[in-house]
């Protein structure tokens, strides 16, 4: 019975991350970044891969410098790779690769962007037929169109949604 409760109990770390993400979405980017960095320090480099992946994924959104955003998105991908085979993280890969593609576009590294965009498209089969999956697939398509047209996406309208897949 206790084992069953552990499996159904909410994950306190993911709940805390979600609370900070709501703060960020409410417009307090600096405070969100500070709190997410505090959580990162608490988890450490060897914390649970799901937690590190989720945290780094959202920390990327709070960065001002595209190089810093790329570094956090790479940390998120690395943590997901550590948990390879974990069914729950398969749905992260399309968004992780899409975010990396967007980062590389911002840095003017078009070929690296295309590589991650292809990986995002290839991983999209793991997405559900729901709002999240539809949003990620649409963002992949928008970035593909932009890169195919003129290689110079402008603004953030082509970027992926940043929310945790169900």
Tab-separated table of N, CA and C in Angstrom:
chain	number	residue	atom	x	y	z
A	1	UNK	N	0.820	-1.191	0.000
A	1	UNK	CA	0.000	0.000	0.000
A	1	UNK	C	0.867	1.259	0.000
A	2	UNK	N	1.939	1.272	0.809
A	2	UNK	CA	2.812	2.438	0.856
A	2	UNK	C	3.486	2.657	-0.489
A	3	UNK	N	3.870	1.540	-1.164
A	3	UNK	CA	4.491	1.669	-2.479
A	3	UNK	C	3.515	2.292	-3.474
A	4	UNK	N	2.261	1.886	-3.407
A	4	UNK	CA	1.243	2.446	-4.293
A	4	UNK	C	1.052	3.933	-4.039
A	5	UNK	N	1.079	4.342	-2.775
A	5	UNK	CA	0.931	5.755	-2.439
A	5	UNK	C	2.111	6.560	-2.959
A	6	UNK	N	3.323	5.981	-2.894
A	6	UNK	CA	4.500	6.683	-3.408
A	6	UNK	C	4.366	6.943	-4.896
A	7	UNK	N	3.810	5.970	-5.629
A	7	UNK	CA	3.684	6.126	-7.075
A	7	UNK	C	2.613	7.148	-7.446
A	8	UNK	N	1.624	7.340	-6.609
A	8	UNK	CA	0.544	8.268	-6.933
A	8	UNK	C	0.699	9.614	-6.246
A	9	UNK	N	1.624	9.704	-5.293
A	9	UNK	CA	1.830	10.969	-4.589
A	9	UNK	C	2.441	11.985	-5.542
A	10	UNK	N	2.037	13.237	-5.424
A	10	UNK	CA	2.633	14.257	-6.288
A	10	UNK	C	4.122	14.405	-6.004
A	11	UNK	N	4.857	14.701	-7.029
A	11	UNK	CA	6.291	14.901	-6.914
A	11	UNK	C	6.528	16.320	-6.411
A	12	UNK	N	7.067	16.440	-5.210
A	12	UNK	CA	7.238	17.750	-4.574
A	12	UNK	C	8.174	18.659	-5.374
A	13	UNK	N	9.226	18.108	-5.961
A	13	UNK	CA	10.167	18.936	-6.723
A	13	UNK	C	9.487	19.474	-7.975
A	14	UNK	N	8.755	18.618	-8.684
A	14	UNK	CA	8.061	19.085	-9.892
A	14	UNK	C	6.984	20.103	-9.539
A	15	UNK	N	6.356	19.928	-8.399
A	15	UNK	CA	5.364	20.912	-7.941
A	15	UNK	C	6.032	22.252	-7.693
A	16	UNK	N	7.186	22.226	-7.048
A	16	UNK	CA	7.919	23.473	-6.776
A	16	UNK	C	8.351	24.144	-8.075
A	17	UNK	N	8.832	23.343	-9.028
A	17	UNK	CA	9.217	23.905	-10.327
A	17	UNK	C	7.997	24.546	-10.989
A	18	UNK	N	6.880	23.852	-10.954
A	18	UNK	CA	5.651	24.378	-11.550
A	18	UNK	C	5.217	25.696	-10.936
A	19	UNK	N	5.382	25.828	-9.635
A	19	UNK	CA	5.025	27.081	-8.968
A	19	UNK	C	5.903	28.231	-9.447
A	20	UNK	N	7.181	27.960	-9.629
A	20	UNK	CA	8.089	29.006	-10.107
A	20	UNK	C	7.784	29.344	-11.568
A	21	UNK	N	7.442	28.345	-12.358
A	21	UNK	CA	7.088	28.594	-13.759
A	21	UNK	C	5.865	29.506	-13.836
A	22	UNK	N	4.911	29.303	-12.944
A	22	UNK	CA	3.740	30.194	-12.913
A	22	UNK	C	4.169	31.619	-12.594
A	23	UNK	N	5.124	31.783	-11.711
A	23	UNK	CA	5.663	33.104	-11.389
A	23	UNK	C	6.286	33.731	-12.640
A	24	UNK	N	7.045	32.933	-13.369
A	24	UNK	CA	7.663	33.420	-14.605
A	24	UNK	C	6.592	33.826	-15.616
A	25	UNK	N	5.585	32.988	-15.790
A	25	UNK	CA	4.513	33.300	-16.734
A	25	UNK	C	3.723	34.535	-16.315
A	26	UNK	N	3.738	34.834	-15.037
A	26	UNK	CA	3.059	36.038	-14.538
A	26	UNK	C	3.902	37.290	-14.783
A	27	UNK	N	5.131	37.114	-15.276
A	27	UNK	CA	5.939	38.256	-15.656
A	27	UNK	C	7.142	38.562	-14.791
A	28	UNK	N	7.384	37.775	-13.744
A	28	UNK	CA	8.531	38.045	-12.871
A	28	UNK	C	9.698	37.136	-13.248
A	29	UNK	N	10.317	37.456	-14.350
A	29	UNK	CA	11.388	36.645	-14.903
A	29	UNK	C	12.609	36.569	-13.979
A	30	UNK	N	13.005	37.694	-13.424
A	30	UNK	CA	14.192	37.720	-12.558
A	30	UNK	C	14.004	36.866	-11.307
A	31	UNK	N	12.856	37.013	-10.659
A	31	UNK	CA	12.588	36.226	-9.452
A	31	UNK	C	12.477	34.747	-9.801
A	32	UNK	N	11.854	34.453	-10.925
A	32	UNK	CA	11.743	33.057	-11.357
A	32	UNK	C	13.128	32.468	-11.593
A	33	UNK	N	13.990	33.219	-12.272
A	33	UNK	CA	15.348	32.740	-12.526
A	33	UNK	C	16.068	32.482	-11.203
A	34	UNK	N	15.948	33.404	-10.257
A	34	UNK	CA	16.608	33.243	-8.964
A	34	UNK	C	16.116	31.984	-8.249
A	35	UNK	N	14.808	31.786	-8.235
A	35	UNK	CA	14.252	30.612	-7.536
A	35	UNK	C	14.610	29.311	-8.241
A	36	UNK	N	14.606	29.330	-9.562
A	36	UNK	CA	14.990	28.122	-10.294
A	36	UNK	C	16.460	27.792	-10.069
A	37	UNK	N	17.306	28.816	-10.031
A	37	UNK	CA	18.728	28.579	-9.741
A	37	UNK	C	18.918	28.037	-8.326
A	38	UNK	N	18.120	28.524	-7.379
A	38	UNK	CA	18.176	27.984	-6.014
A	38	UNK	C	17.797	26.503	-6.007
A	39	UNK	N	16.764	26.152	-6.763
A	39	UNK	CA	16.365	24.738	-6.866
A	39	UNK	C	17.474	23.916	-7.521
A	40	UNK	N	18.107	24.482	-8.536
A	40	UNK	CA	19.204	23.775	-9.201
A	40	UNK	C	20.332	23.498	-8.208
A	41	UNK	N	20.667	24.495	-7.408
A	41	UNK	CA	21.721	24.315	-6.401
A	41	UNK	C	21.325	23.245	-5.395
A	42	UNK	N	20.071	23.206	-5.053
A	42	UNK	CA	19.557	22.217	-4.109
A	42	UNK	C	19.635	20.804	-4.699
A	43	UNK	N	19.275	20.653	-5.961
A	43	UNK	CA	19.287	19.343	-6.610
A	43	UNK	C	20.703	18.864	-6.879
A	44	UNK	N	21.559	19.776	-7.306
A	44	UNK	CA	22.916	19.409	-7.660
A	44	UNK	C	22.991	18.769	-9.036
A	45	UNK	N	24.190	18.624	-9.515
A	45	UNK	CA	24.435	18.060	-10.843
A	45	UNK	C	24.052	16.586	-10.941
A	46	UNK	N	23.849	15.953	-9.802
A	46	UNK	CA	23.564	14.520	-9.812
A	46	UNK	C	22.170	14.205	-9.288
A	47	UNK	N	21.299	15.208	-9.259
A	47	UNK	CA	19.922	14.971	-8.844
A	47	UNK	C	19.197	14.084	-9.839
A	48	UNK	N	17.971	13.756	-9.528
A	48	UNK	CA	17.171	12.893	-10.397
A	48	UNK	C	17.077	13.502	-11.799
A	49	UNK	N	17.354	12.714	-12.837
A	49	UNK	CA	17.351	13.251	-14.199
A	49	UNK	C	16.050	13.956	-14.604
A	50	UNK	N	14.912	13.411	-14.217
A	50	UNK	CA	13.645	14.066	-14.558
A	50	UNK	C	13.585	15.473	-13.977
A	51	UNK	N	14.015	15.611	-12.742
A	51	UNK	CA	14.001	16.926	-12.095
A	51	UNK	C	14.971	17.886	-12.778
A	52	UNK	N	16.183	17.394	-13.041
A	52	UNK	CA	17.181	18.258	-13.686
A	52	UNK	C	16.761	18.638	-15.092
A	53	UNK	N	16.179	17.691	-15.826
A	53	UNK	CA	15.713	17.973	-17.184
A	53	UNK	C	14.641	19.058	-17.162
A	54	UNK	N	13.651	18.885	-16.310
A	54	UNK	CA	12.554	19.841	-16.225
A	54	UNK	C	13.051	21.203	-15.782
A	55	UNK	N	13.884	21.212	-14.779
A	55	UNK	CA	14.398	22.466	-14.235
A	55	UNK	C	15.255	23.206	-15.261
A	56	UNK	N	16.176	22.510	-15.910
A	56	UNK	CA	17.024	23.151	-16.913
A	56	UNK	C	16.195	23.639	-18.097
A	57	UNK	N	15.189	22.877	-18.468
A	57	UNK	CA	14.283	23.237	-19.569
A	57	UNK	C	13.634	24.599	-19.293
A	58	UNK	N	13.181	24.791	-18.070
A	58	UNK	CA	12.541	26.060	-17.720
A	58	UNK	C	13.548	27.157	-17.407
A	59	UNK	N	14.692	26.789	-16.872
A	59	UNK	CA	15.734	27.797	-16.620
A	59	UNK	C	16.177	28.454	-17.921
A	60	UNK	N	16.190	27.687	-18.992
A	60	UNK	CA	16.574	28.253	-20.288
A	60	UNK	C	15.692	29.441	-20.650
A	61	UNK	N	14.410	29.343	-20.329
A	61	UNK	CA	13.465	30.419	-20.652
A	61	UNK	C	13.745	31.711	-19.913
A	62	UNK	N	14.441	31.636	-18.815
A	62	UNK	CA	14.656	32.833	-18.001
A	62	UNK	C	15.957	33.549	-18.343
A	63	UNK	N	16.688	33.035	-19.303
A	63	UNK	CA	17.993	33.597	-19.636
A	63	UNK	C	17.863	34.776	-20.601
A	64	UNK	N	18.724	35.755	-20.414
A	64	UNK	CA	18.753	36.922	-21.290
A	64	UNK	C	19.684	36.710	-22.486
A	65	UNK	N	20.739	35.948	-22.280
A	65	UNK	CA	21.742	35.732	-23.310
A	65	UNK	C	21.459	34.407	-24.031
A	66	UNK	N	21.394	34.408	-25.370
A	66	UNK	CA	21.128	33.166	-26.109
A	66	UNK	C	22.133	32.057	-25.827
A	67	UNK	N	23.380	32.409	-25.538
A	67	UNK	CA	24.378	31.383	-25.212
A	67	UNK	C	24.054	30.708	-23.883
A	68	UNK	N	23.566	31.478	-22.924
A	68	UNK	CA	23.157	30.901	-21.639
A	68	UNK	C	21.914	30.031	-21.815
A	69	UNK	N	21.002	30.493	-22.651
A	69	UNK	CA	19.796	29.699	-22.938
A	69	UNK	C	20.192	28.357	-23.550
A	70	UNK	N	21.117	28.390	-24.500
A	70	UNK	CA	21.610	27.163	-25.123
A	70	UNK	C	22.231	26.235	-24.080
A	71	UNK	N	23.042	26.784	-23.187
A	71	UNK	CA	23.694	25.957	-22.163
A	71	UNK	C	22.671	25.230	-21.292
A	72	UNK	N	21.606	25.924	-20.895
A	72	UNK	CA	20.573	25.288	-20.074
A	72	UNK	C	19.793	24.259	-20.879
A	73	UNK	N	19.500	24.555	-22.138
A	73	UNK	CA	18.791	23.571	-22.961
A	73	UNK	C	19.645	22.334	-23.203
A	74	UNK	N	20.954	22.501	-23.332
A	74	UNK	CA	21.851	21.349	-23.459
A	74	UNK	C	21.874	20.528	-22.169
A	75	UNK	N	21.833	21.196	-21.020
A	75	UNK	CA	21.754	20.474	-19.738
A	75	UNK	C	20.456	19.659	-19.664
A	76	UNK	N	19.376	20.246	-20.145
A	76	UNK	CA	18.090	19.539	-20.123
A	76	UNK	C	18.164	18.277	-20.985
A	77	UNK	N	18.731	18.400	-22.176
A	77	UNK	CA	18.862	17.247	-23.060
A	77	UNK	C	19.770	16.192	-22.440
A	78	UNK	N	20.857	16.611	-21.841
A	78	UNK	CA	21.776	15.671	-21.203
A	78	UNK	C	21.083	14.896	-20.080
A	79	UNK	N	20.299	15.585	-19.275
A	79	UNK	CA	19.580	14.911	-18.189
A	79	UNK	C	18.554	13.932	-18.749
A	80	UNK	N	17.880	14.315	-19.827
A	80	UNK	CA	16.913	13.403	-20.452
A	80	UNK	C	17.629	12.160	-20.980
A	81	UNK	N	18.799	12.360	-21.576
A	81	UNK	CA	19.573	11.225	-22.094
A	81	UNK	C	20.008	10.291	-20.969
A	82	UNK	N	20.301	10.841	-19.793
A	82	UNK	CA	20.679	10.011	-18.651
A	82	UNK	C	19.543	9.081	-18.248
A	83	UNK	N	18.351	9.527	-18.447
A	83	UNK	CA	17.177	8.739	-18.068
A	83	UNK	C	16.617	8.001	-19.279
A	84	UNK	N	17.459	7.761	-20.283
A	84	UNK	CA	17.011	7.090	-21.504
A	84	UNK	C	16.232	5.834	-21.142
A	85	UNK	N	15.148	5.662	-21.811
A	85	UNK	CA	14.291	4.522	-21.525
A	85	UNK	C	13.182	4.846	-20.551
A	86	UNK	N	13.293	5.974	-19.871
A	86	UNK	CA	12.215	6.381	-18.972
A	86	UNK	C	11.059	6.865	-19.831
A	87	UNK	N	9.984	6.151	-19.798
A	87	UNK	CA	8.837	6.437	-20.656
A	87	UNK	C	8.363	7.881	-20.534
A	88	UNK	N	8.368	8.425	-19.338
A	88	UNK	CA	7.864	9.771	-19.118
A	88	UNK	C	8.660	10.858	-19.818
A	89	UNK	N	9.923	10.605	-20.123
A	89	UNK	CA	10.757	11.627	-20.761
A	89	UNK	C	10.700	11.584	-22.282
A	90	UNK	N	10.150	10.552	-22.864
A	90	UNK	CA	10.064	10.485	-24.332
A	90	UNK	C	9.320	11.689	-24.890
A	91	UNK	N	8.293	12.134	-24.193
A	91	UNK	CA	7.521	13.272	-24.649
A	91	UNK	C	8.259	14.592	-24.544
A	92	UNK	N	9.395	14.606	-23.842
A	92	UNK	CA	10.202	15.818	-23.723
A	92	UNK	C	11.055	16.063	-24.965
A	93	UNK	N	11.494	14.988	-25.631
A	93	UNK	CA	12.480	15.130	-26.702
A	93	UNK	C	12.064	16.069	-27.837
A	94	UNK	N	10.828	16.024	-28.316
A	94	UNK	CA	10.485	16.972	-29.389
A	94	UNK	C	10.695	18.427	-28.953
A	95	UNK	N	10.261	18.765	-27.758
A	95	UNK	CA	10.413	20.128	-27.268
A	95	UNK	C	11.873	20.458	-26.967
A	96	UNK	N	12.604	19.505	-26.401
A	96	UNK	CA	14.021	19.743	-26.107
A	96	UNK	C	14.796	20.058	-27.386
A	97	UNK	N	14.583	19.255	-28.417
A	97	UNK	CA	15.293	19.492	-29.677
A	97	UNK	C	14.789	20.757	-30.375
A	98	UNK	N	13.517	21.026	-30.278
A	98	UNK	CA	12.982	22.257	-30.860
A	98	UNK	C	13.587	23.477	-30.184
A	99	UNK	N	13.699	23.441	-28.874
A	99	UNK	CA	14.303	24.561	-28.159
A	99	UNK	C	15.769	24.734	-28.552
A	100	UNK	N	16.478	23.634	-28.708
A	100	UNK	CA	17.872	23.733	-29.146
A	100	UNK	C	17.951	24.314	-30.552
A	101	UNK	N	17.050	23.897	-31.429
A	101	UNK	CA	17.028	24.469	-32.778
A	101	UNK	C	16.809	25.977	-32.711
A	102	UNK	N	15.878	26.400	-31.878
A	102	UNK	CA	15.604	27.836	-31.735
A	102	UNK	C	16.822	28.567	-31.168
A	103	UNK	N	17.501	27.947	-30.207
A	103	UNK	CA	18.711	28.555	-29.647
A	103	UNK	C	19.770	28.749	-30.729
A	104	UNK	N	19.982	27.708	-31.524
A	104	UNK	CA	21.004	27.798	-32.562
A	104	UNK	C	20.641	28.840	-33.621
A	105	UNK	N	19.359	28.979	-33.904
A	105	UNK	CA	18.935	30.029	-34.839
A	105	UNK	C	19.312	31.397	-34.282
A	106	UNK	N	19.022	31.616	-33.007
A	106	UNK	CA	19.352	32.902	-32.377
A	106	UNK	C	20.847	33.186	-32.439
A	107	UNK	N	21.647	32.130	-32.417
A	107	UNK	CA	23.099	32.280	-32.436
A	107	UNK	C	23.669	32.266	-33.858
A	108	UNK	N	22.779	32.197	-34.859
A	108	UNK	CA	23.221	32.218	-36.248
A	108	UNK	C	23.841	30.917	-36.719
A	109	UNK	N	23.560	29.822	-36.028
A	109	UNK	CA	24.126	28.517	-36.376
A	109	UNK	C	23.049	27.671	-37.053
A	110	UNK	N	22.786	27.992	-38.317
A	110	UNK	CA	21.664	27.421	-39.051
A	110	UNK	C	21.754	25.912	-39.211
A	111	UNK	N	22.926	25.380	-39.514
A	111	UNK	CA	23.034	23.931	-39.713
A	111	UNK	C	22.751	23.169	-38.419
A	112	UNK	N	23.259	23.663	-37.307
A	112	UNK	CA	22.961	23.025	-36.015
A	112	UNK	C	21.468	23.128	-35.728
A	113	UNK	N	20.868	24.251	-36.087
A	113	UNK	CA	19.418	24.424	-35.897
A	113	UNK	C	18.656	23.387	-36.720
A	114	UNK	N	19.058	23.203	-37.949
A	114	UNK	CA	18.369	22.225	-38.814
A	114	UNK	C	18.527	20.798	-38.276
A	115	UNK	N	19.702	20.490	-37.761
A	115	UNK	CA	19.930	19.154	-37.197
A	115	UNK	C	18.957	18.890	-36.052
A	116	UNK	N	18.833	19.839	-35.139
A	116	UNK	CA	17.928	19.637	-33.997
A	116	UNK	C	16.466	19.711	-34.418
A	117	UNK	N	16.182	20.460	-35.437
A	117	UNK	CA	14.812	20.514	-35.947
A	117	UNK	C	14.412	19.157	-36.529
A	118	UNK	N	15.331	18.515	-37.254
A	118	UNK	CA	15.056	17.165	-37.769
A	118	UNK	C	14.846	16.184	-36.609
A	119	UNK	N	15.652	16.322	-35.564
A	119	UNK	CA	15.497	15.438	-34.396
A	119	UNK	C	14.157	15.691	-33.703
A	120	UNK	N	13.761	16.949	-33.638
A	120	UNK	CA	12.462	17.281	-33.036
A	120	UNK	C	11.339	16.635	-33.835
A	121	UNK	N	11.401	16.759	-35.153
A	121	UNK	CA	10.373	16.162	-36.019
A	121	UNK	C	10.367	14.648	-35.842
A	122	UNK	N	11.544	14.035	-35.787
A	122	UNK	CA	11.628	12.582	-35.619
A	122	UNK	C	11.075	12.095	-34.287
A	123	UNK	N	11.219	12.904	-33.257
A	123	UNK	CA	10.740	12.520	-31.925
A	123	UNK	C	9.274	12.859	-31.708
A	124	UNK	N	8.673	13.588	-32.626
A	124	UNK	CA	7.300	14.072	-32.446
A	124	UNK	C	6.264	12.954	-32.361
A	125	UNK	N	6.616	11.757	-32.804
A	125	UNK	CA	5.681	10.631	-32.703
A	125	UNK	C	5.347	10.308	-31.244
A	126	UNK	N	6.213	10.709	-30.326
A	126	UNK	CA	5.980	10.450	-28.902
A	126	UNK	C	4.940	11.394	-28.302
A	127	UNK	N	4.576	12.439	-29.038
A	127	UNK	CA	3.615	13.420	-28.519
A	127	UNK	C	2.195	12.895	-28.607
A	128	UNK	N	1.391	13.283	-27.643
A	128	UNK	CA	-0.010	12.895	-27.644
A	128	UNK	C	-0.825	13.771	-28.580
A	129	UNK	N	-2.046	13.347	-28.812
A	129	UNK	CA	-2.989	14.160	-29.581
A	129	UNK	C	-3.741	15.044	-28.609
A	130	UNK	N	-3.047	16.058	-28.135
A	130	UNK	CA	-3.628	16.987	-27.171
A	130	UNK	C	-3.076	18.376	-27.459
A	131	UNK	N	-3.433	19.321	-26.661
A	131	UNK	CA	-3.006	20.699	-26.878
A	131	UNK	C	-1.502	20.858	-26.850
A	132	UNK	N	-0.849	20.184	-25.923
A	132	UNK	CA	0.612	20.275	-25.836
A	132	UNK	C	1.256	19.718	-27.109
A	133	UNK	N	0.869	18.501	-27.480
A	133	UNK	CA	1.429	17.876	-28.673
A	133	UNK	C	1.165	18.693	-29.920
A	134	UNK	N	-0.066	19.190	-30.045
A	134	UNK	CA	-0.408	20.022	-31.203
A	134	UNK	C	0.451	21.286	-31.234
A	135	UNK	N	0.672	21.887	-30.067
A	135	UNK	CA	1.473	23.108	-30.001
A	135	UNK	C	2.920	22.879	-30.394
A	136	UNK	N	3.501	21.776	-29.918
A	136	UNK	CA	4.895	21.478	-30.264
A	136	UNK	C	5.010	21.165	-31.751
A	137	UNK	N	4.085	20.341	-32.276
A	137	UNK	CA	4.134	20.032	-33.710
A	137	UNK	C	3.973	21.297	-34.560
A	138	UNK	N	3.091	22.196	-34.142
A	138	UNK	CA	2.896	23.444	-34.883
A	138	UNK	C	4.156	24.306	-34.829
A	139	UNK	N	4.816	24.356	-33.677
A	139	UNK	CA	6.046	25.147	-33.551
A	139	UNK	C	7.157	24.554	-34.415
A	140	UNK	N	7.229	23.235	-34.483
A	140	UNK	CA	8.207	22.583	-35.362
A	140	UNK	C	7.945	22.999	-36.807
A	141	UNK	N	6.692	22.928	-37.222
A	141	UNK	CA	6.335	23.298	-38.597
A	141	UNK	C	6.656	24.755	-38.893
A	142	UNK	N	6.358	25.639	-37.938
A	142	UNK	CA	6.646	27.068	-38.153
A	142	UNK	C	8.147	27.308	-38.316
A	143	UNK	N	8.951	26.654	-37.487
A	143	UNK	CA	10.390	26.857	-37.588
A	143	UNK	C	10.925	26.237	-38.873
A	144	UNK	N	10.380	25.104	-39.275
A	144	UNK	CA	10.785	24.511	-40.549
A	144	UNK	C	10.493	25.467	-41.702
A	145	UNK	N	9.323	26.063	-41.691
A	145	UNK	CA	8.969	27.027	-42.744
A	145	UNK	C	9.910	28.218	-42.732
A	146	UNK	N	10.164	28.740	-41.561
A	146	UNK	CA	11.045	29.907	-41.463
A	146	UNK	C	12.456	29.591	-41.956
A	147	UNK	N	12.971	28.453	-41.548
A	147	UNK	CA	14.326	28.097	-41.979
A	147	UNK	C	14.364	27.797	-43.472
A	148	UNK	N	13.298	27.233	-43.983
A	148	UNK	CA	13.233	26.923	-45.404
A	148	UNK	C	13.057	28.149	-46.262
A	149	UNK	N	12.419	29.183	-45.722
A	149	UNK	CA	12.154	30.389	-46.504
A	149	UNK	C	13.357	31.300	-46.587
A	150	UNK	N	13.861	31.711	-45.424
A	150	UNK	CA	14.917	32.717	-45.489
A	150	UNK	C	16.003	32.555	-44.430
A	151	UNK	N	15.921	31.504	-43.617
A	151	UNK	CA	16.928	31.236	-42.581
A	151	UNK	C	17.054	32.339	-41.542
A	152	UNK	N	16.108	33.244	-41.481
A	152	UNK	CA	16.217	34.334	-40.504
A	152	UNK	C	14.899	34.522	-39.768
A	153	UNK	N	14.559	33.604	-38.864
A	153	UNK	CA	13.329	33.799	-38.099
A	153	UNK	C	13.422	35.059	-37.258
A	154	UNK	N	12.311	35.743	-37.155
A	154	UNK	CA	12.304	36.955	-36.336
A	154	UNK	C	11.281	36.801	-35.228
A	155	UNK	N	11.601	37.350	-34.084
A	155	UNK	CA	10.683	37.285	-32.955
A	155	UNK	C	10.657	35.904	-32.343
A	156	UNK	N	9.775	35.727	-31.369
A	156	UNK	CA	9.659	34.448	-30.676
A	156	UNK	C	8.382	33.713	-31.033
A	157	UNK	N	7.615	34.191	-32.020
A	157	UNK	CA	6.335	33.573	-32.322
A	157	UNK	C	6.486	32.147	-32.820
A	158	UNK	N	7.661	31.764	-33.310
A	158	UNK	CA	7.875	30.427	-33.819
A	158	UNK	C	8.346	29.483	-32.726
A	159	UNK	N	8.592	29.966	-31.543
A	159	UNK	CA	9.150	29.152	-30.476
A	159	UNK	C	8.166	28.145	-29.924
A	160	UNK	N	8.678	27.117	-29.268
A	160	UNK	CA	7.843	26.050	-28.734
A	160	UNK	C	7.156	26.456	-27.428
A	161	UNK	N	6.038	25.823	-27.142
A	161	UNK	CA	5.436	26.029	-25.835
A	161	UNK	C	6.312	25.374	-24.785
A	162	UNK	N	6.427	25.969	-23.639
A	162	UNK	CA	7.243	25.409	-22.566
A	162	UNK	C	6.330	24.969	-21.441
A	163	UNK	N	5.816	23.793	-21.550
A	163	UNK	CA	5.071	23.223	-20.444
A	163	UNK	C	5.371	21.746	-20.415
A	164	UNK	N	5.197	21.164	-19.265
A	164	UNK	CA	5.523	19.771	-19.052
A	164	UNK	C	4.469	18.909	-19.710
A	165	UNK	N	4.885	17.916	-20.557
A	165	UNK	CA	3.908	17.017	-21.157
A	165	UNK	C	3.244	16.166	-20.100
A	166	UNK	N	1.993	15.817	-20.341
A	166	UNK	CA	1.248	14.962	-19.401
A	166	UNK	C	1.606	13.522	-19.571
